[in-house]
Each structure stands twice: as C-alpha cells, then as structure tokens.
Coordinates of C-alpha atoms and ligand atoms in Angstrom, one line a residue:
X509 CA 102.8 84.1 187.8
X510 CA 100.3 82.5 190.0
X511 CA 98.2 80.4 187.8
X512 CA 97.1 76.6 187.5
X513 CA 97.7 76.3 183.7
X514 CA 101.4 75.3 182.8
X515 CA 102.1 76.7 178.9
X516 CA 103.5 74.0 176.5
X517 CA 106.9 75.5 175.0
X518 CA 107.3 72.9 172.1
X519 CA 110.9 72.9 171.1
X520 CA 111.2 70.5 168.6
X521 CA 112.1 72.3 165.5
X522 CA 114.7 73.5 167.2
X523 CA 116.6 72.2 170.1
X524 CA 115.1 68.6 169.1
X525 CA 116.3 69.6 165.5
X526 CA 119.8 69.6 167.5
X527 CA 119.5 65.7 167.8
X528 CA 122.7 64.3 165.6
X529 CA 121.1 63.3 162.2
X530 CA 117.5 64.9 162.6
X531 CA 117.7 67.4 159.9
X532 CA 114.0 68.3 158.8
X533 CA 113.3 70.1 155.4
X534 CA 111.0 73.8 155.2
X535 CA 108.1 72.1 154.5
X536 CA 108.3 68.6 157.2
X537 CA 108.6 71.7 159.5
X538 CA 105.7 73.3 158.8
X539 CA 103.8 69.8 158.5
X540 CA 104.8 69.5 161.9
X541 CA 104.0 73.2 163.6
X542 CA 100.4 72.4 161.9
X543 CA 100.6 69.0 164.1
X544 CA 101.4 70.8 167.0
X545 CA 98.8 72.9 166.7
X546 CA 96.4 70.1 166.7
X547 CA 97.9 68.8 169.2
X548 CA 97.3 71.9 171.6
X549 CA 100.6 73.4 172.3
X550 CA 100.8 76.7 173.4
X551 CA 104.5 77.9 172.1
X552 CA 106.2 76.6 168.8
X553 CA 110.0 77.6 168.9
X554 CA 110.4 77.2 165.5
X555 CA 114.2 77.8 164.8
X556 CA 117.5 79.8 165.3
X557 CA 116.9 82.4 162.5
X558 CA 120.5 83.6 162.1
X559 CA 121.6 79.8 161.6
X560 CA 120.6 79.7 158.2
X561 CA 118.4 81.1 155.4
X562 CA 117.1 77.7 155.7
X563 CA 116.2 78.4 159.3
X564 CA 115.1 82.2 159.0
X565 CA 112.6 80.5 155.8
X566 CA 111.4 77.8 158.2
X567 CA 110.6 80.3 161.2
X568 CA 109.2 82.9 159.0
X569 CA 106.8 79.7 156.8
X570 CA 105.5 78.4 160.6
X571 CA 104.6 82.0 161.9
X572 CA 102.5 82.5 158.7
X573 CA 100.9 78.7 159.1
X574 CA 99.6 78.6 162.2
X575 CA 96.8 79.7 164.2
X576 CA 96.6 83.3 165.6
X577 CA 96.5 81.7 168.9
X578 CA 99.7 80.2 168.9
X579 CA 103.2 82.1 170.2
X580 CA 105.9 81.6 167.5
X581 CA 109.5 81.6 168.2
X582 CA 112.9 82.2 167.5
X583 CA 116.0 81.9 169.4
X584 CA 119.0 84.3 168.9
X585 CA 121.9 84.8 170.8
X586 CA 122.5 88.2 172.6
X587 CA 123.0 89.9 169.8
X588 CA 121.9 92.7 168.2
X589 CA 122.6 91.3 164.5
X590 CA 120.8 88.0 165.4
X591 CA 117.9 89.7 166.8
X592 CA 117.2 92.1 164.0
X593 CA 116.8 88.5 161.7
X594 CA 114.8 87.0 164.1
X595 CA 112.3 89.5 164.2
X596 CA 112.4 90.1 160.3
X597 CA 111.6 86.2 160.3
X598 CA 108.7 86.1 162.8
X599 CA 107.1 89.9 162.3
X600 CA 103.9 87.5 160.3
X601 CA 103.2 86.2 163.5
X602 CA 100.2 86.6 165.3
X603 CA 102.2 86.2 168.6
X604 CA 106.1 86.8 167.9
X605 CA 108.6 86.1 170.3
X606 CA 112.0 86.4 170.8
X607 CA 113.8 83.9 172.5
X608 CA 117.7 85.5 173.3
X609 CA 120.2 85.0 176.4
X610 CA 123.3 84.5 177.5
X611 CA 125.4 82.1 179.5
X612 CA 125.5 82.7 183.6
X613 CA 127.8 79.5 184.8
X614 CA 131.7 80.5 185.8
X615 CA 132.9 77.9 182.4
X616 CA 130.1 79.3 180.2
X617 CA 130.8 83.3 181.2
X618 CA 135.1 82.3 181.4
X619 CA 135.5 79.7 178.7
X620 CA 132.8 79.9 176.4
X621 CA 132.1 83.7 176.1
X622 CA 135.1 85.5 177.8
X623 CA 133.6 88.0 179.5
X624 CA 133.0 88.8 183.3
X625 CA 129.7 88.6 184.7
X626 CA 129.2 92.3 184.5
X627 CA 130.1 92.3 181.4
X628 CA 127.8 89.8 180.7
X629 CA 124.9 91.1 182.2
X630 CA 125.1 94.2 180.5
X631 CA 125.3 92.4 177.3
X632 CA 122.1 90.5 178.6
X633 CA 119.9 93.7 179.0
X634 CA 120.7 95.3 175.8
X635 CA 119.4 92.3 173.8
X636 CA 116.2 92.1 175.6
X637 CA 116.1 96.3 175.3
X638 CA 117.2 96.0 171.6
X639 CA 114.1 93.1 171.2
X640 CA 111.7 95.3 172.9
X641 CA 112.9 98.0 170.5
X642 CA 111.8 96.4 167.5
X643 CA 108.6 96.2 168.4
X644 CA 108.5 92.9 169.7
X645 CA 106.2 92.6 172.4
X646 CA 107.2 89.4 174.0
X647 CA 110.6 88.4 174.9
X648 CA 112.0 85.6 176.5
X649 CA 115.6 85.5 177.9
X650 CA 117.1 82.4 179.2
X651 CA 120.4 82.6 181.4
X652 CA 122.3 79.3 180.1
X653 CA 123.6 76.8 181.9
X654 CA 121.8 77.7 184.9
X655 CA 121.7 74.6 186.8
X656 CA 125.7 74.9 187.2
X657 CA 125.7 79.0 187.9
X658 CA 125.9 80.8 191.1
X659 CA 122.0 81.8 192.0
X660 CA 123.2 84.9 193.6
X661 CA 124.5 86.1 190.5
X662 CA 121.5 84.2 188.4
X663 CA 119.2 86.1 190.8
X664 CA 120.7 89.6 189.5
X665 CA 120.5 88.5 185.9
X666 CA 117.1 87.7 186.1
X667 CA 116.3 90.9 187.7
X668 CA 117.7 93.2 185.5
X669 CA 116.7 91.2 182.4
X670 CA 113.1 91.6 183.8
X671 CA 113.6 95.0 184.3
X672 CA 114.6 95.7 180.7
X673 CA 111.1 94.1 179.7
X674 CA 111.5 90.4 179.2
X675 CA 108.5 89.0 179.9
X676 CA 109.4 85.2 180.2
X677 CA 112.4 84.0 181.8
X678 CA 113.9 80.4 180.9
X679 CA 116.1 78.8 183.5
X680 CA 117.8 76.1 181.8
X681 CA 119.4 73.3 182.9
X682 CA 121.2 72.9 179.5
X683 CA 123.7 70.4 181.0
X684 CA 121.3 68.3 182.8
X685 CA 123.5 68.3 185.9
X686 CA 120.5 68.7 188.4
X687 CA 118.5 66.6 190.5
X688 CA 114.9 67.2 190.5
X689 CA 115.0 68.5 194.5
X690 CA 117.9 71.3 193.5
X691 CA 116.0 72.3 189.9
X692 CA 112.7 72.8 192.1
X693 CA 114.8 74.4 194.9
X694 CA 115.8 76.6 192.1
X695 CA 112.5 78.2 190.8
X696 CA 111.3 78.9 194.6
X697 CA 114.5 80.8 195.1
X698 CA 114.1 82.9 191.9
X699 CA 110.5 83.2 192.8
X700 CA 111.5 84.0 196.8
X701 CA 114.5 86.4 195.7
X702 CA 114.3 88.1 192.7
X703 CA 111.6 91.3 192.9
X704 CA 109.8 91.3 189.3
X705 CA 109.6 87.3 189.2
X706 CA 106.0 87.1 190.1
X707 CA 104.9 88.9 187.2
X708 CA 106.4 86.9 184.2
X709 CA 106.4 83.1 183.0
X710 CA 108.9 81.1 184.6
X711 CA 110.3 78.6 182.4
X712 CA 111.4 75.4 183.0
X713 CA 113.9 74.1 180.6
X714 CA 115.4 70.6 180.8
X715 CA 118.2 68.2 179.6
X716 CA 118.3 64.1 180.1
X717 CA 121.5 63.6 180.4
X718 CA 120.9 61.8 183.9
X719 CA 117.8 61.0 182.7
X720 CA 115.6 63.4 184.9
X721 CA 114.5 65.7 182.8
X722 CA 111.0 64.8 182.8
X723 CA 111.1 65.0 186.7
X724 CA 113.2 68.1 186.9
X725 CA 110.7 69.8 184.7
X726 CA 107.8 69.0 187.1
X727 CA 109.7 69.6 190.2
X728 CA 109.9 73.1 188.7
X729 CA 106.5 73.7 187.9
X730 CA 105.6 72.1 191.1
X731 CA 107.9 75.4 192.7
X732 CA 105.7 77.7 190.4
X733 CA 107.4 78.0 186.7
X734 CA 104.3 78.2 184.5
X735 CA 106.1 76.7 181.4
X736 CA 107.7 73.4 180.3
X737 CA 110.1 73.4 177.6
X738 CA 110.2 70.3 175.6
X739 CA 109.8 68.3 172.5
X740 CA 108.5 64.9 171.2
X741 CA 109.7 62.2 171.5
X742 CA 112.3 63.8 173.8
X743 CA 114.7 64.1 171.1
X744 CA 117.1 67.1 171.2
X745 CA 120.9 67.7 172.3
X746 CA 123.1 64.7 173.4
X747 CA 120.4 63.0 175.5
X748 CA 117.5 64.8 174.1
X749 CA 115.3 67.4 176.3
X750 CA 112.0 67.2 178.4
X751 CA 109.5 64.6 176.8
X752 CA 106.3 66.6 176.0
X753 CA 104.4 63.2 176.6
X754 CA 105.7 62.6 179.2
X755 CA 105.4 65.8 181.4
X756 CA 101.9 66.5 180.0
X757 CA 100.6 63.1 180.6
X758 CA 102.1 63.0 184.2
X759 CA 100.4 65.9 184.6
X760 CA 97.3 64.8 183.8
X761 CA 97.5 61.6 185.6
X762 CA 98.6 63.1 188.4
X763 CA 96.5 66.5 188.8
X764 CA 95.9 64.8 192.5
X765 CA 100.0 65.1 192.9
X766 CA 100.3 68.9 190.7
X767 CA 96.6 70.1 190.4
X768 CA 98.5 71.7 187.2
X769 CA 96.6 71.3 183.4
X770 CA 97.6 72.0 180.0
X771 CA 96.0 72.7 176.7
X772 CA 97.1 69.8 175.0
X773 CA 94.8 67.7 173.6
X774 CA 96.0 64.3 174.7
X775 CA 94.4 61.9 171.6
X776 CA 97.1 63.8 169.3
X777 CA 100.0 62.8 171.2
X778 CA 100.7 59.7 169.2
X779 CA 100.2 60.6 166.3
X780 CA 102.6 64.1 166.4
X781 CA 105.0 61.3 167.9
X782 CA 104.7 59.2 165.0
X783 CA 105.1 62.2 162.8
X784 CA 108.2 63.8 164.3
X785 CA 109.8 60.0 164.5
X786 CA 109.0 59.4 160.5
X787 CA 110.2 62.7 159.5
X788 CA 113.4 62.8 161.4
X789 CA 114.0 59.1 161.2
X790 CA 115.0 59.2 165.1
X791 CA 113.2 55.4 166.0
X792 CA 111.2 56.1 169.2
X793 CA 112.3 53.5 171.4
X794 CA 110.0 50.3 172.1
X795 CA 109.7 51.1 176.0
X796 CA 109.3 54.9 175.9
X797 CA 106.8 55.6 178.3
X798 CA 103.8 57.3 176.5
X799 CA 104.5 56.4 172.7
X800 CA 107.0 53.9 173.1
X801 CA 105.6 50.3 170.5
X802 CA 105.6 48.6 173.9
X803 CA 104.0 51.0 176.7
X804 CA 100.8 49.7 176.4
X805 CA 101.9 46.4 175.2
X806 CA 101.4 42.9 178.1
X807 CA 103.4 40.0 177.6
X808 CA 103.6 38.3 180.7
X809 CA 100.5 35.5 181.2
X810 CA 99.4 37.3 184.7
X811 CA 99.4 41.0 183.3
X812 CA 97.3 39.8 180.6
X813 CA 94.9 37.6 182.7
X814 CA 94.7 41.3 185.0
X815 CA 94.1 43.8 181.6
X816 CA 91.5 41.4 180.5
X817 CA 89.4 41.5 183.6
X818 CA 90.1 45.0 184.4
X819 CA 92.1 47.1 182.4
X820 CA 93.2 49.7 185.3
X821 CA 94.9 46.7 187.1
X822 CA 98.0 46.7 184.9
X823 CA 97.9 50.4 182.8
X824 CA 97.4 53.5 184.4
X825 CA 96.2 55.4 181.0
X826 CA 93.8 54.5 179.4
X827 CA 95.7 54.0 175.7
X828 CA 92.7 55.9 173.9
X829 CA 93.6 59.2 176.1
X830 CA 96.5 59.5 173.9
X831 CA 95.2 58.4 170.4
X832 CA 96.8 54.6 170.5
X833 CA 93.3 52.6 169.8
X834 CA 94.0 49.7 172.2
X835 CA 96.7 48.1 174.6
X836 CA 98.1 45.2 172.7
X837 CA 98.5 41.8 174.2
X838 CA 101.4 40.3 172.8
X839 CA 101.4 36.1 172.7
X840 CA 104.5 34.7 173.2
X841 CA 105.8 31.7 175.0
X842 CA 105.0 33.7 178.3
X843 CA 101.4 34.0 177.7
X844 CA 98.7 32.6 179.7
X845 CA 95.0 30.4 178.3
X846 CA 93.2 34.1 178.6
X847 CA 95.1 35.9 176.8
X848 CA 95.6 33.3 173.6
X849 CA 91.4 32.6 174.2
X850 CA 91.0 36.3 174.1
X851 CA 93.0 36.7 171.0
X852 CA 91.5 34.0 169.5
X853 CA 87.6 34.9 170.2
X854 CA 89.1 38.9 168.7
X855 CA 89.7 37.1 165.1
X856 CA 86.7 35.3 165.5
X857 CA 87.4 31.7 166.6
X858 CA 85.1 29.4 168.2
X859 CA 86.0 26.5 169.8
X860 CA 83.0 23.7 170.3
X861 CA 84.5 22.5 174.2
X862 CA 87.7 22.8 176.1
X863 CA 89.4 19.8 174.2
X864 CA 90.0 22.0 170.7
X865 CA 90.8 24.8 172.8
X866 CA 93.4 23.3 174.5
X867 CA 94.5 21.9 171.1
X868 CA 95.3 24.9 169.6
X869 CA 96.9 26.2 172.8
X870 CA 99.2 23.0 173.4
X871 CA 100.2 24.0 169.3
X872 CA 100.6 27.8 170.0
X873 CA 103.0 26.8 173.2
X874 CA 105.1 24.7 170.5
X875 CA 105.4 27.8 168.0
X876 CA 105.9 30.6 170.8
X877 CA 108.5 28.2 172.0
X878 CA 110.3 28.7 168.5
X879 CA 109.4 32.9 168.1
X880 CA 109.8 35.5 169.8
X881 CA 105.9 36.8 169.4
X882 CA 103.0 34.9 168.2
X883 CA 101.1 37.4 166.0
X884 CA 97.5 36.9 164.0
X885 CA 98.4 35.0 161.3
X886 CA 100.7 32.3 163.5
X887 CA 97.2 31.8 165.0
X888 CA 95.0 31.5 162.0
X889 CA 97.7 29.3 160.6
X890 CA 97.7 27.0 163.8
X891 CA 94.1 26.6 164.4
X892 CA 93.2 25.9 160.5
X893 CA 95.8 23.1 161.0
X894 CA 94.7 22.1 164.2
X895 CA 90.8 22.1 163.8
X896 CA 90.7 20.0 160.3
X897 CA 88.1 17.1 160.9
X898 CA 89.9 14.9 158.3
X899 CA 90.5 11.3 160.0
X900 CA 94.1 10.8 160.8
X901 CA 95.0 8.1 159.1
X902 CA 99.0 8.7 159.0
X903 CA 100.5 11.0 162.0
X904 CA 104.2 12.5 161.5
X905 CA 106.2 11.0 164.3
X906 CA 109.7 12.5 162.5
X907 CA 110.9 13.7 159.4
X908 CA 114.8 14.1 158.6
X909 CA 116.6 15.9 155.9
X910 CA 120.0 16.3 154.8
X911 CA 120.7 18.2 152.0
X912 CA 123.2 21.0 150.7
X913 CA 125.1 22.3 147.9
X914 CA 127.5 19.2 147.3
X915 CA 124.7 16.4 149.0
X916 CA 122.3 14.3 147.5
X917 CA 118.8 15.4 149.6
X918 CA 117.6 12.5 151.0
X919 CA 115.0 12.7 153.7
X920 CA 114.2 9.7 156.5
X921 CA 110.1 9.5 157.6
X922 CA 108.4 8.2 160.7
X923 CA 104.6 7.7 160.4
X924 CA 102.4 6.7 162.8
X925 CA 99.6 4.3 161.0
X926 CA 96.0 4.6 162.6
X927 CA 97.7 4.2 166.6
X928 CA 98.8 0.8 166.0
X929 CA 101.7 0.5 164.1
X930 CA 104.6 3.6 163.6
X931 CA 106.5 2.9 159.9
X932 CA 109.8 4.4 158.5
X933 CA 111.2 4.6 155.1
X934 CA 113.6 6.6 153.4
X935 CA 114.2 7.8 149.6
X936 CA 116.5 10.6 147.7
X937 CA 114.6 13.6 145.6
X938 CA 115.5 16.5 143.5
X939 CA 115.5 18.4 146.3
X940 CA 114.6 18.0 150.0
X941 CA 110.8 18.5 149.6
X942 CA 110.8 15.7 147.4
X943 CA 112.7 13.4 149.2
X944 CA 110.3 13.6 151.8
X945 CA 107.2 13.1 149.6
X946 CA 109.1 10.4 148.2
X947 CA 109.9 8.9 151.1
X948 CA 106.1 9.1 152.3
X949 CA 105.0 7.6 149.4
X950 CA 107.1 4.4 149.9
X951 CA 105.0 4.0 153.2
X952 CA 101.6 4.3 152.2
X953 CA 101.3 3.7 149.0
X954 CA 98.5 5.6 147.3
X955 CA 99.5 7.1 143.7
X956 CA 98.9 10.6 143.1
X957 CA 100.5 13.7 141.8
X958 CA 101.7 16.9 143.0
X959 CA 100.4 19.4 141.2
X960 CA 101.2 22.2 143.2
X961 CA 103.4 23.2 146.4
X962 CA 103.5 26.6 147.6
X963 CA 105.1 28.2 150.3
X964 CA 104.3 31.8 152.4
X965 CA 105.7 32.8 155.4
X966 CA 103.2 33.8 157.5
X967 CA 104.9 36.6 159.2
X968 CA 107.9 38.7 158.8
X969 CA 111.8 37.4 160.1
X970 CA 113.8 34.9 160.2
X971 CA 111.3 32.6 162.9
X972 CA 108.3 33.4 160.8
X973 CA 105.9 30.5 160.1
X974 CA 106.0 29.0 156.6
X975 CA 102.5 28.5 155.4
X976 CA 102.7 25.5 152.8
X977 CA 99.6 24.8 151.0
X978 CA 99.6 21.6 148.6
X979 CA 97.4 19.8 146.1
X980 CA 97.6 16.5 144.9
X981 CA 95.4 14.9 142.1
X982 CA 94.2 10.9 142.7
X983 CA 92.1 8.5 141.0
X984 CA 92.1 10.7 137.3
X985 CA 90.5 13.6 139.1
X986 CA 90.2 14.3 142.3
X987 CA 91.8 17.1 144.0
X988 CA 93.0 16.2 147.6
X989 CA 94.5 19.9 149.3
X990 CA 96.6 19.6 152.1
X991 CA 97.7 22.6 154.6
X992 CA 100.1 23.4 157.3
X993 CA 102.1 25.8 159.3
X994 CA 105.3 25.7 161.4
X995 CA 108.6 27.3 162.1
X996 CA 110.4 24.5 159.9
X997 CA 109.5 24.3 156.5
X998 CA 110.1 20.9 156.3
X999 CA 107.7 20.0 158.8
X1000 CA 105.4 22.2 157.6
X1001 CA 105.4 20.5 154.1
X1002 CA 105.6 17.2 155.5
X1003 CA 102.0 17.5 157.2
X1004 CA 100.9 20.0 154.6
X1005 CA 101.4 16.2 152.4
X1006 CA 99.9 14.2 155.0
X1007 CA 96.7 16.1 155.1
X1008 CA 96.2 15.8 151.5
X1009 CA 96.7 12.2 151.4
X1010 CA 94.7 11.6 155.0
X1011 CA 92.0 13.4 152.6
X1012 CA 92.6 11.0 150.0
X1013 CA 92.7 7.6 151.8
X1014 CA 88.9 8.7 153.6
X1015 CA 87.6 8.9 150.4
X1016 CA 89.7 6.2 148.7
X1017 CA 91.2 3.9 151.3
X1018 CA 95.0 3.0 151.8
X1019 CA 96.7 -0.3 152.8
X1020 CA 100.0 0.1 154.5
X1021 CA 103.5 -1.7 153.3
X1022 CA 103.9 -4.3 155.8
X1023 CA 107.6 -4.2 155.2
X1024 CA 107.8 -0.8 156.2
X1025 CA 106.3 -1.4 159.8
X1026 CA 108.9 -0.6 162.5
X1027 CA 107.3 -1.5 165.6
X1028 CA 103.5 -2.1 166.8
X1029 CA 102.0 0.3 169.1
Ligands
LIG227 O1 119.7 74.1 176.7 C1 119.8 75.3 176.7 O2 120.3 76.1 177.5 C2 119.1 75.9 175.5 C3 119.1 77.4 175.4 C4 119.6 77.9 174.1 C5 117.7 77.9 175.6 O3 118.7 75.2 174.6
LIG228 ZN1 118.4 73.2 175.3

C-alpha cells in the first residue's frame, strides 16, 4: 500500500502484557487504551481473548472505551474456537479486527505445531475465511516466526492468506534473529513477489533480542510495510518488542531519512510512558532513549556549557516535543561554572561580583566531591551557609569524634581565631554532638545555652546533606541562630555552632583562652 503515513499498531496490552511480571488489571487496561488514544495511535491490540475471561472482559471493555476512530484488536490463534471469542469480545467496536496466524519457520511448523507446510497453510486460510465469516471486516494474519522461515514458502502463505480476505499481513520477526538489512530485504521481496501484497497493510513486527528492533522496524517501513507494531516502553517478550517512542520519534526526526509520518501526537509520549511504567511496575531504564530519567539529562561541564548557549548543540529533540518540560542539567562533581551559575540564577540567586560566586562554587566542588548529584536544596543549603555576612571570628580548621556503642564520645577541635592564632581543645559529652560543643566552649569561652539542635537531611540517600539548624540563648535573652550544611553531620553541627556563637561574639565580644593557643599564624 503505497502511502506516506505509517499506522501505529500499539501492542502493549498484549504482547508488552507478555513481559514476566507485568500483569495489568481490567480497568489499568482500559486507563491505558484511553491514554493511547490521546496519544494518537492508530491500532490498540488489546488482548488474546481465548486466554482468559479476564482477557476476553479486558478486549471487549477497550473496544467499548475508545473512540470510533480507533481499530481494536484481538489476537487468536488459527482457530476456529478462538476466533468465534474473539469476535464475540470485540463485535462493540467501531473498527474490530482480528488478529490470527500461524507459524511458517521449519522448528515452528515441525516442533511447535506438527504439521507440514501444506497442512499448515490450509489451516492458515480457513481462519482468515472463518474471521471473514463472522462478519469481521478486517483481518490481520501474521505468519510467525518469519524472520527464520523460508520466503519461498512465506511468499505462498502470504498469498493465499490474502486471497482468503486478510487485509493486513504481519511479518514478524518474533525471535528477533534479523538484522535490519535482511528484515527490510524481507518486505521488498513480499512486496516484489507476492501478487495481492500491494493492496493490504504490510506489518512490521519486531523483537529486541539483539537489540535492533527499533531499526528492523524502520528498515521495514523504509521497504514499504505501512505499520509498526510496538509498545511503550518496549516492554514485551524476553527482550521486549519495537519501542513506540522510539520508532515514532525517529521518524519524526528523521522525515529527511523516511519522509514517513504518524498520527501520534508526540507531547503524550511521556506521559503514556509513565503510565504504562507505574501500572506494570516495569522501571523504564534511566538511559532509554526517548523517556528514559536521563535522555535529556547533561552532566558533563562541556555538554552543559553547549545546552546552555544553544540547546540543539548537545539534544536533537527538543524535550517539550514529547511532553518532558525541560532537559535537566544535573550538577555533579563533573559540572562546569555555567552550569552551577545557571542553576543558581534558576532558583533565584544573585551573587554581588565574581568573589561570592566563586565561593559557593569552590563549596559546591567540595559537596559534589562527596555525592553523586548536587540537587536544589544541596545548593540552597550551601549558599545560605556560604553568603552569611556574620564576621568570622572563629573558623573550623578540624573537628574529630570517636564515639560508639561501648566508647565514651569525646570530640578533638581546631579553631582558627581571627587569622592569627589556630587553638585546639578537647572534652567528653553525652554524645558526640556534645562533645564537640563542649569542646568549643573550652576555647572560646562565651556562656550560653543550647536550646535547640535540629537536624534535616536535605536530600534523599545515604550522601544526602544534613541541614543542622541551632539556637543558642546568651546574655539572659538573646537568641544567636546558627546554620549549616554538609555531607558529615558532624561538620555540619560544628559550623552550624560556630555561626551562632560568631553571631554572638559581634554583638557581645569574646576573648580567647590563651592556654588553648596552639600555634600563631
Ligand atoms: O512475535 C510474534 O510473532 C507475535 C505474534 C503472535 C503476532 O507476537
Ligand atoms: Zn510478538
């Protein structure tokens, strides 16, 4: 069928349904066919009837749900009994269709269905006949396993099948055995050999278990099959089938290369992904092209100095073309100033000249050095720390702790004292907070009280931040509050401490233990 429109077949609810461990309940599958209407797809295969009454329920809810413009459809196997419940399942339908066929490999006609290829064909044409029969006007056959079959004989099924009065023929590659150069070599000798072909769909149907399905399906349409198979996410079979994203956004990336289009409607594609991954619980994985959590994601320092002068130089889609809002730059150890300033300026901080900027940056290197990814809140955290104007008195050189179950917690403190002199002390607490604020006391000096120590992590996992925010109460009333972040909650309380008492000492003044100086800077 010589046209430039390429059908969407989506498979999902039932060869991706195949996946191990994606079962989906009546009404997630109807939740779904609604999404794939949204989302523009021209086919829903909505189930294997005959499987189960769950199944036939599912099949016959979908082909009552969706719009009138939409082909529903069932699979059966070449068999009358299995046929007769497909149709009873999808008669609501706007646009039934029945989806039946046989296997045409040597193992699938000798081991799988014992029968010889005559046989076999014959069984072939009576399904389609007994489909037509019923009053079903469209019907597609597909001849299994045809990526491993003799096309001679493939050629004769396909003829004859047409000739019954199928009117779409799928040419799966069930096994995904073939290269992309042999599956398109396939559909231009159906289309060169077999008298009939030009008048139906040719369907391209595709398995990943060499990871080409996405290519073998447009090496096919690129030989003239007028319909992709597939399902989101690529989840199906073993290694799942064709990737709908993926074969519809390469198609409309590369029209220059295909000069093919689709109805999809390309802003829905993350969310249906999103959808089908919550409601089978199959985790999309974080480098899927398309919908992966990382596609449009730049980590390295040059990528994201090149997205943020020009976002073509590193992303060939444009993220909002397929409903994901923005590309995200992730900080991490590996980023660059222009990404970290960009970030920055996005959750609104200004920096008065270079010298704070660089600041915070020289503090963010030290955190990403510690995590994996630096996210919002590391950053709030680090320049609220940073950019305090408080005078600093006393600077952490080094705190120490060693506590545990059976120890006493005893903390050692280094303090730098204005730039001129650094001071150590050490003392025992109830626990190792306390041994540290002991310990700091010892060395400068100025009475006051806790009155109250909390921690946050700032993010999620084990290297998130902790947030510890302190007050302290001097001088009958005063409240001195003190604030820090870090990867080490024992640093992070020890400056959270010092801040408060820097606070305290500008307003009250401090005089330093002379015993407790170590050496003059
Ligand atoms: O992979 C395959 O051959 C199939 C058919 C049942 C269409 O899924
Ligand atoms: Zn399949």
């Amino acid at each position: 069928m010589s046209t430039s429109r390429v059908q969407i077949f989506d498979t999902t609810l039932r060869d991706g349904e195949q996946s191990p461990g994606a079962s989906l309940n009546i009404d997630e599958k109807v939740e779904i066919a609604r999404q794939l209407e949204r989302l523009g797809v021209d086919v829903i295969e909505a189930g294997f009837p005959i499987s189960s009454p769950g199944d036939f329920e599912a099949v016959r809810r979908v082909a009552a749900a969706v719009a009138d413009t939409i082909t529903v459809c069932g699979l059966t196997r070449a068999v009358a009994k299995d046929i007769d419940v497909a149709w009873d399942a999808l008669k609501g339908a706007a646009r039934p269709r029945i989806h039946t066929g046989l296997g045409v490999s040597e193992s699938h006609l000798k081991y799988k269905l014992k029968k010889t290829r005559e046989e076999a064909l014959e069984i072939g044409i009576a399904a389609v006949k007994h489909a037509r029969a019923l009053g079903c006007p469209d019907v597609e056959y597909f001849t299994e396993d045809s990526g491993r079959a003799d096309p001679e004989y493939l050629y004769r099924v396909i003829e004859a099948v047409i000739k019954a009065g199928a009117t779409v023929i799928n040419v799966p590659d069930t096994t995904g055995y073939m290269s992309p150069e042999e599956y398109g070599a396939l559909f231009a000798g159906i289309l060169n050999h077999v008298p009939g072909s030009e008048n139906v769909i040719l369907s391209a149907h595709c398995h990943n278990d060499l990871g080409m399905a996405t290519a073998n399906a447009l090496a096919a349409v690129k030989a003239g099959a007028r319909q992709i198979e597939c399902t989101i996410n690529g989840i199906g079979e073993r290694a799942g089938n064709t990737s709908l994203e993926e074969v519809v956004m390469a198609l409309y990336t590369r029209a220059d290369v295909y000069g093919l289009s689709t109805g999809i409607r390309t802003e829905e594609i993350y969310k249906t992904s999103r959808m089908v991954s919550t409601m089978t619980g199959i985790l999309v994985q974080p480098n899927k092209a398309i919908v992966g959590a990382n596609a449009f994601a730049h980590s390295s320092g040059i990528h994201q100095d090149g997205v943020l002068k020009e976002r073509s130089t590193y992303e060939i889609i444009d993220p909002k073309t397929v409903g994901i809002l923005e590309s995200k730059i992730i900080l991490s150890a590996r980023s660059g100033r222009a990404g970290v300033r960009h970030r920055l300026s996005e959750l609104g901080h200004k920096f008065a000249n270079e010298d704070e900027f660089e600041k915070v940056y020289t503090r963010f290197l030290s955190v990403a050095d510690n995590k994996k990814v630096v996210y919002d809140e590391d950053l709030d955290a680090i320049v609220s720390d940073e950019m305090t104007t408080v005078p600093q008195t006393y600077e952490l050189v080094q705190v120490q702790v060693s506590c545990g179950d059976q120890a006493i917690p005893t903390a050692t403190v280094k303090l730098r004292h204005e730039n001129r002199a650094v001071l150590m002390d050490a003392d025992t607490g109830n626990g190792p907070v306390d041994a540290i604020y002991r310990a700091i006391n010892r060395i400068v000096g100025v009475p006051n009280d806790l009155i109250e120590y909390t921690v946050q992590s700032v993010t999620e996992g084990i290297d998130a931040m902790a947030d510890v925010t302190i007050r302290i109460k001097a001088d009958g009333h005063m409240i001195y509050t003190g604030h820090a972040a870090h990867t080490d909650i024992f640093v992070a309380s020890t400056k959270a401490y010092l801040q408060a008492l820097n606070k305290q000492i500008a307003r009250s003044g401090g005089r330093v233990q002379p015993e407790r100086v170590l050496e003059h800077v």
